[in-house]
């Protein structure tokens, strides 16, 4: 009795103090709820201290951060489920208000926790047709879970049925594509083929091993190897699927299966395998460029390169950028069109008897593999463009450190040089302004590069784009953010210090 009175005076249940005077099941649930509530109080208290420590660490590291908030997961799985159910109900209610015209899409986004909506209407996540993609339209309009269009594989009796396969291929497409614009592969050079070779090594350095050209070649070779391994695995899986396909399958269903296998292998294997090569070679190549005093200043300099926070951010940015663009080019419009046309040609025109003729299926596999091998030029284009950006970013960092105020653009004067780069060849720009623009880009996401450091071909495209661009003075070019190479895919221009 005395013990229970003490517990009552403490305003605490006896079970919380290791004394059990009630064995009812309901009471155990009550105590569990009280325990998890206390855990939440502890988490909030500890989180305040952790936030202060993290904020101090970030400020000491040079980051400009106003505040840090530490949030913990719910103590019980049931709490998280309850929160998700409440959030789902909140979204549903806000959607009804929006559809009734009571609130706007902007209001709804803010009420469910977002600053602004992604689109002004419901977004359709089905893969757009090639015709729509050719018109520049991104993947947007119907719900892929709509039974009228596709079948959720969890509800389908056959997970490999055409509807379920299309559903899975759509989800994989969006996971890989990530709703971003395609990398600019346009015919930006006067050669129309862009088959020229970028060389960063000086003549006297080419006898040394390894030099920068060797590093870039090895980088491309490593990624190419993983890509070909991926295509080989996908081809074998496709053959296995084709052998089991019966009569009556349509070309669209066959294409869905091919894309599903290709995307699933890509998502599960290539995107994982390439990361180790990107991490290794981005750091290796950037380090070489960052220390290239003769390439930047023309002669030896007393200022020794010292890596700072800018370089750390740049390294992480280039790793993220290569992971992003190398990880999604399989979804490019021209790649999808080539695969679709190949399947239709083999199935409808050539009359490949799927599932009956082993030799025909083997020919299909070889043709598909050869087709996809030819897409590896995109790997080279992405890496060459990324490497050139690394070179000029490292140069800007070195110039900023050395107190250089101006730099000059130097192009490769040949038949392959585009008219944009020819116009900027020899022009002088401000180091500080360029450094500020690049630093801003390094703090952003790779897919935002088109806004931070856009390609000149995207800003001044069209028939009269070159003529309009030639009317700009250096100050106007720098204000547009298009003065820092690369100015287009596969751009070979570099920058040197003006001393």
XYZ file of C-alpha atoms in Angstrom:
499
model
C 0.000 0.000 0.000
C 2.838 2.381 0.904
C 4.588 1.609 -2.419
C 1.451 2.321 -4.448
C 0.899 5.600 -2.578
C 4.494 6.636 -3.349
C 3.929 5.878 -7.035
C 0.672 7.853 -6.955
C 2.501 10.785 -5.342
C 5.040 10.612 -8.193
C 2.099 10.631 -10.640
C 3.496 7.530 -12.300
C 2.075 4.064 -12.915
C 3.663 1.307 -10.854
C 4.598 -0.603 -14.016
C 6.802 2.311 -15.051
C 8.718 1.807 -11.777
C 9.159 -1.959 -12.023
C 6.116 -2.930 -9.921
C 3.206 -4.808 -11.489
C -0.160 -4.580 -9.720
C -2.282 -5.049 -12.844
C -2.037 -7.988 -15.267
C -4.795 -6.917 -17.691
C -3.844 -6.943 -21.412
C -5.374 -3.511 -21.933
C -3.116 -2.104 -19.245
C -0.022 -3.365 -21.062
C -1.027 -1.429 -24.185
C -1.549 1.702 -22.078
C 1.898 1.350 -20.549
C 3.465 0.758 -23.976
C 1.862 3.961 -25.247
C 3.219 5.875 -22.256
C 6.707 4.422 -22.790
C 6.830 5.411 -26.453
C 5.602 8.895 -25.566
C 8.455 9.230 -23.093
C 10.906 8.043 -25.752
C 9.648 10.850 -27.975
C 10.332 13.365 -25.200
C 13.860 12.017 -24.791
C 14.414 12.206 -28.543
C 13.344 15.844 -28.700
C 15.642 16.752 -25.799
C 18.640 14.951 -27.284
C 17.791 16.286 -30.753
C 18.150 19.876 -29.549
C 21.722 19.211 -28.411
C 22.578 17.219 -31.541
C 21.260 20.019 -33.756
C 23.451 22.590 -31.994
C 26.526 20.393 -32.369
C 25.859 19.756 -36.061
C 25.233 23.451 -36.707
C 28.535 24.344 -35.071
C 30.388 21.654 -37.074
C 28.926 22.909 -40.364
C 29.813 26.531 -39.611
C 33.378 25.562 -38.665
C 33.584 23.678 -41.982
C 32.720 26.856 -43.842
C 29.085 26.220 -44.726
C 26.642 29.119 -44.453
C 23.797 27.484 -42.530
C 21.087 29.288 -40.592
C 19.804 26.372 -38.546
C 19.782 22.575 -38.254
C 16.817 20.441 -37.268
C 17.222 16.862 -36.078
C 14.238 14.573 -36.537
C 13.937 11.008 -35.230
C 11.881 8.106 -36.496
C 8.832 7.145 -34.457
C 9.579 4.827 -31.540
C 7.042 2.249 -32.717
C 6.248 0.978 -36.209
C 2.576 1.452 -35.422
C 3.186 5.151 -34.793
C 4.728 5.553 -38.240
C 1.874 3.655 -39.872
C -0.654 5.820 -38.054
C 1.160 8.970 -39.199
C 1.221 7.763 -42.815
C -2.487 6.926 -42.705
C -3.269 10.371 -41.323
C -1.092 11.966 -44.049
C -2.850 9.939 -46.760
C -6.233 11.086 -45.458
C -4.975 14.678 -45.407
C -3.872 14.455 -49.044
C -7.215 12.974 -50.065
C -9.146 15.725 -48.289
C -7.008 18.463 -49.834
C -7.459 16.923 -53.293
C -11.230 17.090 -52.869
C -11.021 20.740 -51.852
C -8.808 21.472 -54.857
C -11.087 19.613 -57.281
C -14.074 21.525 -55.902
C -12.252 24.777 -56.648
C -12.030 25.807 -52.979
C -8.229 25.806 -52.869
C -5.572 25.982 -55.601
C -2.822 23.500 -56.504
C -0.386 25.880 -54.793
C -2.481 25.882 -51.602
C -2.696 22.103 -51.655
C 1.087 21.710 -52.065
C 1.734 23.934 -49.064
C -0.879 22.234 -46.890
C 0.658 18.795 -47.499
C 4.177 20.016 -46.760
C 5.679 21.340 -50.022
C 6.642 24.892 -50.939
C 5.180 24.692 -54.431
C 3.573 22.109 -56.734
C 5.548 20.205 -59.358
C 2.764 20.797 -61.901
C -0.437 22.785 -62.147
C -2.492 19.623 -62.584
C -2.375 15.914 -61.832
C 0.727 14.355 -63.356
C 0.556 11.283 -65.578
C 3.543 9.008 -65.030
C 3.078 6.769 -68.037
C 5.984 6.757 -70.454
C 5.300 9.241 -73.281
C 5.168 8.051 -76.857
C 8.279 8.494 -78.971
C 6.393 11.012 -81.099
C 5.663 13.146 -78.039
C 9.244 12.811 -76.833
C 10.477 13.915 -80.254
C 8.393 17.067 -79.734
C 10.260 17.700 -76.489
C 7.459 16.529 -74.194
C 8.507 14.881 -70.959
C 6.908 11.871 -69.351
C 3.740 13.297 -67.766
C -0.052 12.611 -68.149
C -2.457 9.242 -66.444
C -1.893 7.135 -63.471
C 0.015 3.919 -64.245
C -2.018 2.115 -61.602
C -5.222 2.834 -63.516
C -6.694 -0.607 -64.303
C -7.992 0.750 -67.601
C -4.433 1.178 -68.861
C -2.080 -1.151 -66.995
C -2.182 -3.887 -64.389
C -0.510 -3.709 -61.013
C 1.759 -6.812 -60.929
C 0.804 -7.393 -57.283
C -2.796 -7.936 -58.419
C -2.071 -9.651 -61.722
C -2.357 -13.417 -61.909
C 0.670 -13.461 -64.193
C 3.364 -10.892 -63.196
C 4.874 -11.199 -66.679
C 1.589 -10.443 -68.445
C 1.641 -7.555 -70.888
C -0.134 -5.113 -68.592
C 2.033 -5.927 -65.585
C 5.182 -5.787 -67.699
C 4.221 -2.374 -69.062
C 3.501 -1.215 -65.508
C 6.906 -2.386 -64.258
C 8.731 -0.948 -67.266
C 7.021 2.400 -66.652
C 8.085 2.505 -63.010
C 11.669 1.558 -63.900
C 11.722 4.169 -66.655
C 10.858 6.908 -64.177
C 13.250 5.634 -61.536
C 16.104 5.803 -64.050
C 14.991 8.854 -66.030
C 14.179 10.870 -62.889
C 12.111 13.377 -64.841
C 15.172 15.284 -66.045
C 15.954 16.633 -69.483
C 18.198 14.574 -71.692
C 21.872 15.432 -71.950
C 22.519 17.706 -74.943
C 23.884 15.379 -77.608
C 23.111 17.794 -80.455
C 25.270 18.218 -83.558
C 26.821 21.300 -82.062
C 30.085 21.207 -84.025
C 30.549 22.134 -87.654
C 31.857 18.654 -88.381
C 28.368 17.264 -87.729
C 29.871 14.067 -86.295
C 31.830 15.209 -83.237
C 34.294 12.398 -83.818
C 37.349 14.427 -82.921
C 39.659 13.467 -80.064
C 40.201 15.596 -76.976
C 43.796 15.575 -75.761
C 44.792 17.275 -72.524
C 48.346 15.952 -72.345
C 51.247 18.166 -73.409
C 53.592 16.703 -75.995
C 56.398 16.341 -73.482
C 54.047 14.628 -71.033
C 52.843 11.971 -73.451
C 55.892 9.834 -72.735
C 55.017 9.707 -69.042
C 52.716 7.022 -67.707
C 50.056 7.553 -66.669
C 49.218 10.958 -68.165
C 45.857 12.675 -68.239
C 44.826 11.146 -71.572
C 45.569 7.689 -70.175
C 43.411 8.412 -67.113
C 40.470 9.550 -69.247
C 40.818 6.552 -71.570
C 40.872 4.167 -68.584
C 37.828 5.901 -67.096
C 35.887 5.454 -70.327
C 37.131 1.882 -70.656
C 35.967 0.934 -67.152
C 32.468 2.375 -67.664
C 32.269 0.863 -71.159
C 33.155 -2.544 -69.740
C 30.318 -2.353 -67.201
C 27.954 -1.184 -69.939
C 28.795 -4.110 -72.243
C 28.493 -6.549 -69.365
C 25.039 -5.127 -68.699
C 23.999 -5.469 -72.346
C 25.242 -9.072 -72.451
C 23.241 -9.986 -69.331
C 20.134 -8.223 -70.613
C 20.453 -9.986 -73.995
C 20.559 -13.404 -72.342
C 17.477 -12.605 -70.256
C 15.642 -11.376 -73.336
C 16.445 -14.633 -75.149
C 15.099 -16.604 -72.214
C 11.856 -14.587 -72.303
C 11.473 -14.911 -76.071
C 11.760 -18.686 -75.903
C 8.719 -18.808 -73.622
C 6.494 -16.445 -75.591
C 3.584 -18.061 -77.342
C 1.585 -17.108 -80.417
C -0.500 -13.955 -80.524
C 1.856 -11.605 -78.712
C 1.861 -8.103 -80.211
C 4.910 -6.048 -81.113
C 4.022 -3.580 -78.333
C 3.903 -6.367 -75.740
C 7.215 -7.707 -76.955
C 8.742 -4.223 -76.796
C 7.462 -3.778 -73.228
C 9.177 -7.004 -72.201
C 12.449 -5.949 -73.826
C 12.387 -2.558 -72.093
C 11.436 -4.092 -68.756
C 14.396 -6.499 -68.879
C 16.768 -3.795 -70.099
C 15.702 -1.286 -67.440
C 15.653 -3.796 -64.583
C 19.197 -4.966 -65.396
C 20.315 -1.369 -65.817
C 18.810 -0.265 -62.520
C 20.094 -3.242 -60.547
C 23.563 -3.724 -62.018
C 25.001 -0.937 -64.179
C 24.039 1.957 -61.909
C 25.667 0.162 -58.983
C 28.755 -1.063 -60.830
C 29.680 2.279 -62.379
C 29.797 4.138 -59.049
C 33.160 2.738 -57.985
C 34.742 3.751 -61.307
C 33.255 7.246 -61.131
C 34.515 7.804 -57.588
C 37.999 6.599 -58.486
C 38.531 8.432 -61.762
C 36.764 11.718 -60.966
C 39.062 12.224 -57.980
C 42.122 11.119 -59.948
C 41.427 13.348 -62.966
C 40.368 16.422 -60.974
C 43.521 16.141 -58.857
C 45.707 16.143 -62.007
C 43.966 19.221 -63.400
C 43.975 21.031 -60.040
C 47.771 20.787 -59.850
C 48.472 21.652 -63.499
C 50.230 24.992 -62.949
C 51.919 25.052 -66.360
C 48.686 24.336 -68.193
C 46.926 27.169 -66.341
C 49.669 29.803 -65.987
C 51.890 28.847 -68.929
C 54.952 28.661 -66.698
C 55.840 27.352 -63.276
C 54.392 29.380 -60.399
C 55.387 29.873 -56.785
C 51.755 29.425 -55.701
C 51.293 25.798 -54.740
C 47.780 24.367 -55.085
C 45.939 23.753 -51.830
C 42.576 21.990 -51.787
C 39.824 23.838 -49.934
C 36.071 23.484 -49.398
C 35.378 24.584 -52.974
C 37.384 21.633 -54.303
C 35.683 19.198 -51.929
C 32.284 20.371 -53.132
C 33.456 20.232 -56.748
C 34.587 16.616 -56.366
C 31.251 15.606 -54.887
C 29.416 17.535 -57.591
C 31.273 15.823 -60.444
C 30.722 12.406 -58.885
C 27.002 13.158 -58.585
C 26.891 14.561 -62.126
C 28.547 11.530 -63.742
C 26.381 9.174 -61.680
C 23.306 11.096 -62.806
C 23.969 11.367 -66.553
C 25.702 8.014 -67.040
C 22.904 6.456 -65.009
C 20.052 7.609 -67.248
C 21.112 7.821 -70.892
C 19.486 4.439 -71.543
C 16.131 6.268 -71.384
C 17.042 8.849 -74.043
C 14.506 9.308 -76.814
C 16.758 8.145 -79.636
C 17.782 5.013 -77.703
C 14.152 4.076 -77.041
C 13.261 4.778 -80.654
C 16.130 2.578 -81.921
C 15.083 -0.319 -79.663
C 11.402 0.035 -80.614
C 12.162 0.105 -84.327
C 14.527 -2.857 -84.009
C 11.893 -4.996 -82.250
C 9.195 -4.064 -84.771
C 11.527 -4.734 -87.713
C 12.564 -8.134 -86.356
C 9.067 -9.198 -85.337
C 6.727 -7.669 -87.893
C 8.871 -7.184 -90.995
C 11.467 -9.945 -90.789
C 8.909 -12.297 -89.272
C 11.079 -13.671 -86.472
C 9.101 -16.708 -85.156
C 9.491 -15.981 -81.448
C 9.499 -19.083 -79.248
C 9.866 -21.580 -82.094
C 13.132 -20.951 -83.932
C 16.308 -21.011 -81.769
C 18.452 -19.660 -84.601
C 16.095 -16.750 -85.224
C 16.096 -15.908 -81.513
C 19.910 -16.069 -81.475
C 19.998 -13.662 -84.431
C 17.582 -11.391 -82.547
C 19.897 -11.429 -79.526
C 22.999 -10.662 -81.593
C 21.240 -7.839 -83.420
C 19.962 -6.336 -80.185
C 23.368 -6.568 -78.555
C 25.075 -4.936 -81.542
C 22.460 -2.157 -81.552
C 23.014 -1.395 -77.877
C 26.797 -1.581 -78.179
C 26.581 1.322 -80.623
C 25.021 3.476 -77.896
C 28.313 3.556 -75.974
C 29.276 6.779 -77.783
C 27.084 8.536 -75.226
C 29.398 7.360 -72.475
C 32.326 9.000 -74.205
C 30.358 12.198 -74.859
C 29.291 12.526 -71.218
C 32.745 11.750 -69.831
C 34.557 14.058 -72.256
C 32.217 16.926 -71.417
C 32.443 16.243 -67.681
C 36.245 16.006 -67.804
C 36.497 19.344 -69.593
C 34.319 20.941 -66.921
C 36.611 19.421 -64.279
C 39.637 20.871 -66.041
C 38.253 24.401 -66.146
C 36.763 24.244 -62.647
C 40.146 23.172 -61.248
C 41.824 25.957 -63.217
C 39.410 28.568 -61.825
C 40.068 27.362 -58.287
C 43.834 27.630 -58.825
C 43.531 31.136 -60.346
C 41.333 32.295 -57.465
C 43.885 30.966 -54.992
C 46.745 32.671 -56.861
C 44.943 36.038 -56.988
C 44.595 36.088 -60.785
C 41.896 38.518 -61.921
C 41.305 37.492 -65.570
C 41.372 34.403 -67.751
C 41.309 33.808 -71.492
C 39.391 31.166 -73.427
C 41.500 29.029 -75.737
C 39.849 26.857 -78.379
C 41.104 24.151 -80.701
C 41.306 25.881 -84.053
C 40.376 23.283 -86.599
C 37.571 22.346 -88.947
C 35.835 20.781 -85.947
C 35.623 24.010 -83.956
C 32.038 25.294 -83.761
C 31.242 28.927 -84.539
C 30.231 29.670 -80.947
C 33.619 28.643 -79.571
C 35.408 30.363 -82.456
C 33.703 33.643 -81.479
C 34.780 33.286 -77.815
C 38.306 32.129 -78.690
C 40.787 34.576 -77.141
C 38.179 36.591 -75.246
C 39.038 37.626 -71.678
C 36.680 37.220 -68.700
C 36.661 37.916 -64.965
C 37.963 35.134 -62.706
C 35.891 36.301 -59.720
C 32.606 36.328 -61.630
C 33.298 32.936 -63.172
C 34.377 31.486 -59.817
C 31.176 32.769 -58.178
C 29.041 31.216 -60.944
C 30.814 27.859 -60.711
C 30.676 27.865 -56.903
C 26.915 28.392 -57.097
C 26.613 25.490 -59.548
C 28.688 23.236 -57.268
C 26.160 23.825 -54.476
C 23.277 22.756 -56.709
C 22.147 19.521 -58.311
C 23.660 18.191 -61.589
C 20.307 18.442 -63.373
C 20.252 22.194 -62.613
C 23.410 22.843 -64.635
C 21.309 24.031 -67.575
C 20.251 26.993 -65.414
C 23.534 27.659 -63.572
C 26.025 27.113 -66.418
C 23.945 26.600 -69.557
C 25.286 25.386 -72.885
C 25.563 28.190 -75.416
C 23.749 25.943 -77.902
C 20.672 25.878 -75.662
C 20.631 29.646 -75.039
C 21.438 30.733 -78.585
C 20.041 27.918 -80.677
C 18.005 28.074 -83.839
C 18.837 29.258 -87.326
C 19.959 32.719 -86.305
C 21.448 31.656 -82.970
C 25.071 31.978 -84.036
C 24.514 35.397 -85.608
C 22.731 36.677 -82.491
C 25.524 35.309 -80.319
C 28.240 37.018 -82.371
C 26.667 40.382 -81.551
C 27.418 39.948 -77.824
C 30.351 41.624 -76.083
C 32.447 39.620 -73.557
C 30.630 41.275 -70.625
C 27.256 40.197 -72.045
C 28.525 36.659 -72.628
C 29.784 36.437 -69.048
C 26.492 37.779 -67.689
C 24.707 34.916 -69.503
C 26.874 32.329 -67.713
C 27.973 30.698 -70.976
C 31.606 31.865 -70.943
C 32.986 28.927 -68.937
C 33.814 25.826 -71.010
C 32.361 23.410 -71.874
C 29.937 25.443 -73.952
C 28.299 22.385 -75.497
C 28.611 18.621 -75.460
C 32.125 17.492 -76.370
C 33.479 21.065 -76.150
C 37.294 21.164 -76.208
C 37.873 24.776 -75.080
C 40.019 25.482 -72.013
C 40.883 28.557 -69.950
C 44.309 30.002 -69.099
C 45.331 32.764 -66.707
C 45.985 36.271 -67.998
C 49.086 37.434 -66.109
